[in-house]
XYZ file of N, CA and C in Angstrom:
594
model
N 18.061 -26.416 -28.751
C 17.860 -27.381 -28.178
C 16.805 -28.571 -28.848
N 16.824 -29.640 -28.142
C 16.010 -30.397 -28.700
C 13.863 -29.970 -28.311
N 13.468 -30.696 -29.532
C 12.071 -30.388 -29.392
C 11.564 -31.157 -27.892
N 12.055 -31.698 -27.711
C 11.151 -32.398 -25.697
C 12.045 -31.069 -24.600
N 13.061 -30.740 -25.284
C 13.646 -29.458 -24.548
C 12.695 -28.883 -24.377
N 12.486 -28.382 -25.329
C 11.194 -26.771 -25.606
C 10.300 -26.929 -25.438
N 9.812 -28.227 -25.257
C 8.198 -28.738 -25.133
C 8.265 -28.142 -23.753
N 8.975 -29.057 -22.776
C 9.370 -28.754 -21.840
C 8.897 -27.617 -21.148
N 10.096 -26.658 -21.877
C 10.473 -25.775 -21.166
C 9.417 -24.778 -21.519
N 8.421 -24.746 -22.175
C 7.237 -24.102 -22.112
C 5.845 -24.529 -21.741
N 5.915 -25.690 -21.653
C 4.760 -26.496 -19.805
C 5.281 -25.716 -18.908
N 6.752 -25.813 -18.560
C 6.328 -25.372 -17.488
C 5.981 -23.582 -16.804
N 6.942 -22.971 -18.479
C 6.711 -21.896 -18.462
C 5.128 -21.591 -18.447
N 3.952 -22.303 -18.485
C 2.555 -22.333 -18.359
C 2.256 -22.800 -17.552
N 2.601 -23.601 -16.828
C 2.042 -23.384 -15.180
C 2.295 -22.849 -14.255
N 3.439 -22.006 -14.740
C 3.812 -20.954 -13.767
C 2.852 -19.256 -14.117
N 2.094 -19.737 -14.882
C 1.357 -18.967 -15.541
C 2.132 -17.409 -16.433
N 2.936 -17.900 -17.136
C 3.750 -16.508 -17.778
C 3.415 -17.174 -19.438
N 3.198 -18.321 -19.644
C 3.111 -18.076 -20.873
C 1.229 -18.975 -21.249
N 0.215 -18.714 -21.564
C -1.121 -19.242 -21.808
C -0.895 -20.225 -23.165
N -2.076 -21.462 -23.466
C -2.032 -22.367 -24.296
C -3.372 -21.698 -25.248
N -3.902 -21.373 -26.465
C -5.008 -21.749 -26.706
C -4.930 -22.647 -27.921
N -5.775 -23.924 -28.132
C -6.035 -24.957 -29.300
C -6.576 -24.329 -30.015
N -5.039 -24.961 -31.041
C -5.930 -24.288 -32.014
C -4.576 -23.340 -32.573
N -4.588 -22.221 -31.885
C -4.291 -20.618 -31.953
C -2.445 -21.254 -31.679
N -2.234 -21.662 -30.857
C -0.830 -21.471 -30.683
C -0.420 -20.694 -29.045
N 0.990 -20.626 -28.825
C 1.190 -19.669 -27.141
C 1.526 -18.701 -26.943
N 1.063 -18.260 -26.076
C 1.360 -16.575 -26.480
C 2.271 -15.944 -24.503
N 2.428 -14.881 -23.928
C 3.025 -14.658 -23.584
C 1.756 -14.193 -22.474
N 1.544 -14.177 -21.529
C 0.527 -13.875 -20.402
C 0.542 -12.221 -20.053
N -0.148 -11.999 -19.381
C -0.009 -10.780 -18.812
C 0.384 -11.169 -17.568
N 1.475 -9.535 -17.092
C 1.691 -9.780 -15.856
C 0.518 -10.002 -14.480
N 0.437 -10.661 -13.730
C 0.122 -11.169 -12.636
C -0.013 -9.891 -11.629
N -1.630 -9.578 -11.140
C -1.343 -8.534 -10.258
C -1.080 -8.633 -8.554
N 0.050 -7.745 -8.276
C 0.565 -8.665 -6.636
C -0.454 -7.840 -5.983
N -1.336 -8.535 -4.726
C -1.911 -8.290 -3.723
C -1.380 -8.310 -2.252
N -1.346 -7.704 -1.372
C -1.152 -8.313 0.225
C -2.569 -7.803 0.536
N -2.645 -8.364 1.703
C -3.795 -8.492 2.724
C -4.245 -7.712 3.192
N -5.697 -6.498 2.670
C -5.358 -5.184 2.949
C -6.843 -4.604 1.784
N -6.112 -3.124 1.645
C -7.456 -2.546 0.706
C -7.145 -2.934 -0.815
N -7.966 -3.636 -1.285
C -8.022 -4.066 -3.121
C -7.773 -2.322 -3.670
N -8.424 -2.025 -3.692
C -8.184 0.063 -3.801
C -6.931 0.640 -3.764
N -5.959 0.405 -2.690
C -4.363 0.740 -2.664
C -3.969 -0.096 -2.607
N -4.260 -1.298 -3.366
C -3.237 -2.305 -4.060
C -2.774 -1.943 -5.232
N -4.006 -1.823 -5.682
C -4.601 -1.305 -7.891
C -4.205 0.154 -7.445
N -3.983 1.000 -6.659
C -3.413 2.189 -6.767
C -2.423 2.398 -6.936
N -1.588 1.416 -5.582
C -0.080 1.873 -5.521
C 0.370 0.863 -6.936
N -0.078 0.116 -7.712
C 0.155 -0.555 -8.759
C 0.341 0.035 -9.966
N -0.700 1.402 -9.653
C -0.383 2.446 -11.132
C -2.000 1.936 -12.155
N -3.055 1.106 -11.244
C -3.876 -0.275 -12.162
C -5.505 0.781 -11.443
N -5.861 1.581 -12.373
C -7.097 1.970 -12.184
C -8.367 0.930 -11.210
N -8.355 0.944 -9.799
C -9.190 -0.269 -9.288
C -11.543 0.541 -9.878
N -11.625 -0.482 -9.816
C -13.119 -0.640 -10.230
C -13.592 -1.379 -9.453
N -15.364 -1.206 -8.735
C -16.472 -1.537 -8.006
C -17.431 -1.864 -8.210
N -18.078 -3.193 -8.467
C -19.456 -3.067 -9.523
C -20.521 -3.958 -7.722
N -20.983 -2.840 -7.602
C -22.123 -3.880 -6.409
C -22.797 -4.617 -7.156
N -23.095 -6.186 -6.587
C -23.502 -7.057 -7.591
C -24.861 -8.018 -6.266
N -24.342 -7.614 -4.957
C -25.733 -7.283 -4.121
C -25.391 -6.469 -2.538
N -26.335 -6.316 -2.043
C -26.355 -4.930 -1.314
C -27.457 -4.981 -0.536
N -27.440 -6.097 1.128
C -28.603 -6.492 1.750
C -28.498 -6.385 3.078
N -29.698 -6.005 4.188
C -29.146 -5.952 5.669
C -30.189 -7.261 5.602
N -29.238 -8.071 6.103
C -30.274 -9.804 6.866
C -30.150 -9.961 8.631
N -30.659 -10.937 8.945
C -30.619 -10.967 9.981
C -29.098 -12.150 9.710
N -28.614 -12.481 11.065
C -27.075 -12.805 10.603
C -27.408 -14.715 11.482
N -26.466 -15.275 11.081
C -26.703 -16.774 11.402
C -25.558 -16.305 12.776
N -25.887 -17.719 14.146
C -26.067 -17.239 15.522
C -23.615 -16.909 14.966
N -22.857 -18.038 14.099
C -21.419 -17.868 14.120
C -20.724 -16.344 14.425
N -21.709 -15.654 12.922
C -21.411 -14.479 11.845
C -21.304 -12.957 13.359
N -23.113 -13.522 13.734
C -23.227 -11.788 14.765
C -22.657 -12.164 16.050
N -21.928 -13.301 16.784
C -21.037 -13.536 17.630
C -19.756 -12.511 17.262
N -18.793 -13.105 16.328
C -17.919 -12.426 15.589
C -17.954 -11.719 15.431
N -18.766 -10.444 14.813
C -19.152 -8.986 14.579
C -19.417 -8.350 15.873
N -19.887 -9.038 16.890
C -21.166 -8.767 18.250
C -21.793 -7.962 17.710
N -22.691 -8.087 16.931
C -24.343 -8.164 17.273
C -24.995 -7.466 17.826
N -25.494 -6.676 18.302
C -26.631 -6.880 19.792
C -27.738 -7.496 18.876
N -28.416 -8.159 20.063
C -29.383 -9.488 19.456
C -31.019 -8.252 18.634
N -30.985 -8.958 18.041
C -32.479 -8.432 16.635
C -31.918 -7.466 16.260
N -30.514 -7.281 15.577
C -29.458 -6.432 15.295
C -29.635 -7.223 13.699
N -29.507 -6.395 12.883
C -28.913 -6.979 11.818
C -27.292 -7.004 11.225
N -26.837 -7.433 9.345
C -25.789 -7.518 9.159
C -25.863 -6.851 7.323
N -25.168 -6.403 7.630
C -25.105 -5.678 5.997
C -23.960 -7.030 5.043
N -24.569 -7.279 4.302
C -24.386 -8.293 3.741
C -23.715 -7.778 1.707
N -22.592 -7.121 1.455
C -22.015 -6.838 0.411
C -21.335 -7.473 -0.764
N -21.946 -7.639 -2.040
C -21.032 -8.619 -3.130
C -20.444 -7.445 -3.700
N -19.311 -7.834 -3.989
C -18.797 -6.648 -5.420
C -17.762 -7.606 -6.106
N -18.045 -7.013 -7.305
C -16.943 -7.378 -8.628
C -16.043 -6.597 -8.440
N -14.646 -6.468 -8.536
C -14.046 -6.100 -8.106
C -12.879 -5.692 -9.550
N -12.304 -4.694 -10.221
C -11.589 -4.870 -11.350
C -10.644 -4.060 -11.416
N -9.653 -4.478 -12.608
C -8.353 -3.394 -12.705
C -8.369 -2.900 -13.762
N -7.738 -1.557 -14.137
C -8.518 -1.050 -15.808
C -9.610 -1.604 -16.421
N -10.048 -2.006 -15.412
C -11.638 -2.841 -16.411
C -11.646 -3.834 -16.753
N -10.740 -4.630 -16.311
C -10.797 -6.116 -16.081
C -10.947 -6.543 -14.754
N -12.420 -7.154 -15.209
C -12.663 -8.164 -14.463
C -11.666 -9.189 -13.566
N -11.371 -8.824 -11.915
C -10.497 -9.836 -11.352
C -10.757 -10.094 -9.583
N -11.497 -10.063 -8.754
C -11.855 -10.769 -7.911
C -13.909 -10.494 -7.672
N -14.099 -10.880 -7.115
C -15.887 -11.141 -6.106
C -15.307 -10.778 -4.699
N -15.911 -9.591 -3.838
C -15.732 -9.777 -2.505
C -17.339 -9.883 -2.240
N -16.916 -10.203 -0.936
C -18.516 -11.100 -0.187
C -17.833 -10.349 1.009
N -18.611 -9.411 1.724
C -18.054 -8.519 3.145
C -19.351 -8.837 4.037
N -19.067 -8.705 5.146
C -20.116 -9.031 6.396
C -19.728 -8.119 7.318
N -20.349 -6.774 7.668
C -20.641 -5.912 8.970
C -22.246 -5.565 9.357
N -21.094 -5.507 10.808
C -22.992 -4.997 11.819
C -23.749 -3.964 11.226
N -24.727 -3.633 10.982
C -25.563 -3.116 10.542
C -25.680 -2.064 11.562
N -25.503 -2.509 13.202
C -26.204 -1.443 14.204
C -24.538 -1.077 14.526
N -23.200 -1.295 13.550
C -21.814 -0.226 14.072
C -22.049 0.669 13.129
N -22.345 0.506 11.396
C -22.366 1.204 10.651
C -23.929 1.104 9.832
N -24.296 2.035 10.704
C -26.034 2.270 10.504
C -26.172 3.020 9.278
N -27.041 3.097 7.649
C -27.444 3.334 6.695
C -25.862 2.916 5.977
N -25.271 2.331 6.248
C -24.116 2.359 5.158
C -24.807 1.670 3.983
N -25.763 1.185 3.873
C -26.540 1.033 2.164
C -26.620 2.245 1.444
N -26.767 3.412 2.303
C -27.055 4.539 1.679
C -26.048 5.362 0.850
N -24.936 4.837 1.518
C -23.558 5.425 0.873
C -23.590 4.667 -0.812
N -22.250 5.743 -1.514
C -21.558 5.025 -2.901
C -20.989 3.763 -2.760
N -21.152 2.617 -2.683
C -20.297 1.788 -2.332
C -19.058 1.350 -3.869
N -19.054 1.706 -4.419
C -18.181 1.722 -6.120
C -17.448 1.699 -5.942
N -16.390 3.083 -4.917
C -15.286 3.417 -4.303
C -14.831 1.901 -2.939
N -13.673 2.762 -2.232
C -13.250 2.202 -0.981
C -13.881 2.640 -0.221
N -14.525 0.492 0.341
C -15.069 0.256 1.522
C -14.380 1.220 2.655
N -12.834 0.465 2.406
C -12.449 1.637 3.653
C -11.885 2.906 4.676
N -11.893 3.300 3.550
C -12.016 5.087 3.412
C -13.711 5.595 3.702
N -14.210 4.753 2.913
C -16.276 5.518 3.344
C -16.171 4.971 5.372
N -15.487 3.593 5.251
C -15.758 3.501 7.226
C -15.038 4.496 7.497
N -13.817 5.325 7.311
C -12.548 5.938 8.043
C -13.704 7.035 7.516
N -14.311 8.172 6.937
C -14.935 9.218 6.212
C -15.734 9.272 6.983
N -16.922 8.578 7.009
C -18.447 8.466 7.485
C -18.143 8.002 8.948
N -17.601 7.042 9.408
C -17.625 6.177 11.234
C -16.451 6.440 11.746
N -15.944 6.699 11.363
C -14.358 6.839 11.875
C -13.638 5.988 12.406
N -14.287 4.680 11.913
C -13.740 3.371 12.426
C -12.042 2.992 11.051
N -11.378 2.679 11.556
C -9.816 2.394 10.676
C -10.168 1.149 10.839
N -9.715 0.446 9.960
C -9.563 -1.118 10.154
C -7.586 -0.765 9.995
N -7.299 -1.824 10.796
C -5.435 -1.527 11.387
C -5.435 -3.394 11.212
N -6.291 -4.718 11.138
C -4.927 -5.633 11.504
C -5.746 -6.559 10.493
N -5.948 -7.706 9.751
C -6.390 -8.840 9.426
C -6.041 -9.989 9.669
N -6.538 -10.835 10.149
C -6.492 -12.305 10.104
C -6.763 -13.025 9.569
N -5.982 -13.277 7.971
C -6.422 -14.517 6.720
C -6.065 -15.505 6.402
N -6.433 -16.152 5.686
C -6.693 -17.174 4.835
C -6.637 -17.136 4.184
N -5.018 -17.611 2.705
C -5.796 -18.297 1.287
C -5.787 -19.592 0.983
N -6.917 -19.964 0.016
C -7.330 -21.473 -0.065
C -7.727 -21.269 -1.623
N -6.379 -22.570 -2.535
C -7.038 -22.273 -3.580
C -7.843 -23.338 -4.075
N -8.947 -23.336 -5.048
C -10.661 -23.439 -5.285
C -10.362 -23.369 -6.715
N -11.036 -24.204 -7.056
C -11.869 -24.008 -8.722
C -13.048 -22.953 -8.597
N -13.090 -22.424 -9.552
C -14.271 -21.383 -9.749
C -15.693 -22.340 -9.657
N -16.557 -21.493 -9.367
C -17.986 -22.050 -9.203
C -18.478 -21.348 -10.799
N -19.975 -21.514 -11.711
C -20.081 -21.120 -12.833
C -20.541 -19.815 -12.209
N -21.610 -19.403 -11.006
C -21.402 -18.106 -11.522
C -19.996 -16.981 -10.633
N -19.146 -17.234 -10.356
C -17.476 -16.787 -9.867
C -17.166 -16.490 -11.290
N -17.481 -17.995 -12.152
C -16.508 -17.653 -13.155
C -17.076 -16.543 -14.225
N -18.172 -17.072 -13.900
C -18.849 -15.538 -15.881
C -18.772 -14.330 -15.109
N -19.162 -13.926 -13.395
C -18.694 -13.042 -13.353
C -16.848 -12.209 -13.593
N -16.097 -13.415 -13.318
C -14.506 -12.972 -13.620
C -14.523 -13.004 -15.249
N -15.495 -13.709 -15.385
C -14.884 -13.911 -17.073
C -14.635 -15.171 -17.583
N -14.192 -16.090 -16.721
C -12.860 -16.788 -16.961
C -13.824 -18.358 -16.831
N -13.555 -19.865 -17.857
C -14.371 -20.966 -17.721
C -14.908 -21.396 -16.177
N -15.339 -21.434 -16.564
C -15.859 -22.347 -14.774
C -15.273 -23.961 -14.351
N -14.906 -24.226 -13.419
C -13.675 -24.574 -13.016
C -12.280 -24.083 -12.742
N -12.115 -22.991 -13.088
C -10.498 -22.286 -13.754
C -10.546 -22.537 -12.278
N -8.932 -21.843 -11.762
C -8.059 -21.479 -10.786
C -8.459 -20.211 -10.083
N -8.300 -20.240 -8.739
C -8.784 -19.103 -7.829
C -8.278 -18.808 -6.660
N -7.677 -18.444 -6.231
C -7.623 -17.583 -4.661
C -8.327 -17.227 -3.966
N -8.783 -18.251 -3.129
C -10.019 -17.419 -1.923
C -8.815 -17.086 -0.335
N -9.306 -15.732 -0.455
C -9.080 -14.861 0.743
C -9.896 -14.757 1.538
N -9.984 -15.714 2.968
C -10.738 -14.952 3.919
C -10.262 -14.469 5.165
N -10.560 -13.456 5.898
C -10.211 -12.686 6.262
C -11.169 -11.576 7.430
N -10.650 -12.351 8.812
C -11.032 -10.897 9.788
C -10.263 -10.273 9.944
N -10.927 -8.527 9.706
C -10.854 -7.288 9.797
C -10.834 -6.622 11.236
N -10.010 -5.983 12.498
C -9.933 -5.563 13.300
C -9.683 -3.984 12.870
N -10.149 -3.009 14.398
C -9.754 -1.724 14.733
C -8.791 -1.755 15.076
N -8.314 -0.351 15.433
C -7.258 -0.712 16.525
C -7.647 -1.021 18.289
N -8.707 -0.891 18.590
C -9.257 -1.547 19.558
C -9.477 -2.632 19.362
N -9.131 -3.593 18.287
C -9.407 -5.666 18.459
C -10.236 -5.437 18.112
N -11.786 -3.977 17.717
C -12.914 -4.961 17.437
C -13.490 -5.007 16.009
N -14.136 -6.311 16.056
C -14.204 -6.790 14.625
C -15.160 -5.642 13.285
N -14.730 -5.612 11.974
C -15.053 -4.708 11.372
C -15.636 -5.005 10.679
N -14.852 -5.945 10.039
C -15.591 -7.060 8.774
C -15.079 -8.464 8.973
N -15.581 -9.423 8.255
C -15.509 -10.653 7.590
C -15.750 -10.591 6.196
N -15.049 -11.442 6.174
C -14.685 -11.456 4.380
C -14.027 -12.435 3.776
N -15.092 -12.748 2.363
C -14.430 -13.678 1.950
C -14.710 -13.726 -0.086
N -12.893 -13.431 -0.165
C -12.597 -12.454 -1.154
C -12.362 -13.851 -2.425
N -12.913 -13.318 -3.869
C -12.150 -14.828 -4.900
C -11.660 -13.845 -5.775
N -10.205 -14.716 -5.911
C -9.236 -14.013 -7.174
C -9.401 -14.497 -7.899
N -9.273 -14.242 -9.044
C -8.700 -14.976 -10.203
C -6.841 -15.421 -10.463
N -7.138 -17.326 -10.491
C -5.754 -17.876 -10.178
C -4.346 -17.115 -11.740
N -5.420 -16.711 -12.686
C -4.074 -16.801 -13.355
C -3.955 -15.541 -13.804
N -4.294 -14.469 -12.971
C -4.098 -13.552 -12.573
C -3.639 -11.992 -11.464
N -3.891 -12.903 -10.532
C -3.256 -12.593 -9.196
C -1.946 -13.728 -8.311
N -1.467 -12.604 -7.444
C -0.531 -13.602 -6.760
C -0.531 -12.687 -5.495
N 0.103 -13.518 -4.378
C -0.402 -12.287 -3.136
C 1.503 -12.671 -2.446
N 1.443 -11.696 -1.854
C 2.502 -11.210 -1.135
C 2.304 -11.342 0.034
N 3.173 -12.140 1.373
C 2.396 -12.259 2.422
C 4.480 -11.594 2.985
N 4.750 -10.847 3.848
C 5.624 -10.918 5.074
C 4.988 -11.329 6.306
N 5.773 -11.784 6.820
C 5.588 -12.436 8.382
C 6.998 -12.420 9.224
N 6.880 -11.889 10.518
C 7.602 -12.915 11.490
C 8.261 -14.506 11.287
N 9.168 -14.849 11.363
C 9.845 -15.860 11.580
C 9.143 -16.834 13.223
N 8.693 -17.758 12.743
C 8.241 -18.596 14.121
C 10.052 -19.943 14.010
N 10.295 -19.303 15.384
C 10.855 -21.092 15.732
C 12.044 -20.444 15.307
N 13.118 -20.799 15.858
C 14.801 -21.137 15.423
C 15.291 -21.533 14.554
N 14.694 -23.184 14.462
C 15.446 -23.967 13.448
C 15.140 -23.907 12.556
N 16.059 -24.686 11.014
C 15.534 -24.459 9.353
C 14.979 -25.634 9.830
C-alpha cells in the first residue's frame, strides 16, 4: 500500500482507540477498552475477570442543596452522605465516582468499609437492593484534578455517567456522577427500540 494509505489507516485506528502514538517513540497497540454497562463497577470488572479496586478520596455528611434533598427525599434538617472514590481495574485507575445518598436512610454508612462494593454494602447492611437506573453519558475533557487522579493528561477525553439509582419500590437510592477514562472504557447499552419507522 502507499505511504499515504498506511498513514490514514494508522490515524483511523488511533482515533478508534486501537493504537496510540508517543512523540518521538512511535505508534503502539493500545490495551483493549474495558466494557461497562450502567450498574455496579465491581460487578462489571468481576465479570470481565479484572480485579476491581476502590480508594476513598472523600467521605463526609453534609447539608444537601434543595434539589438533591428533594430527589433523595431527605427529611428537613437531615444530611446527605457524599462519597468520592477512585475506582481501578487490576490496579489501573479507571474512574472517579461521586455519589450522594440520604444519611437518614443509610445511617452510619461512612463508618463501614467503603473500599468494596457499595451496592453489596447497601444490600447486606440496610436491606436495599438497587433495581433500576436512569442514566446519561456525556463526552467531556478531564480537568486537572480528575486527570491527576486517573493518571492522564489534563484535557484528556473522558465519559461522564450521571445516574439516578432506584430500588424496587421506586425510591431513589443514590445520585451519582462517574467520570471514566475515555481511552480505556466503553459502554454497552441495551434498550427497547422506540417507534416503528427506520
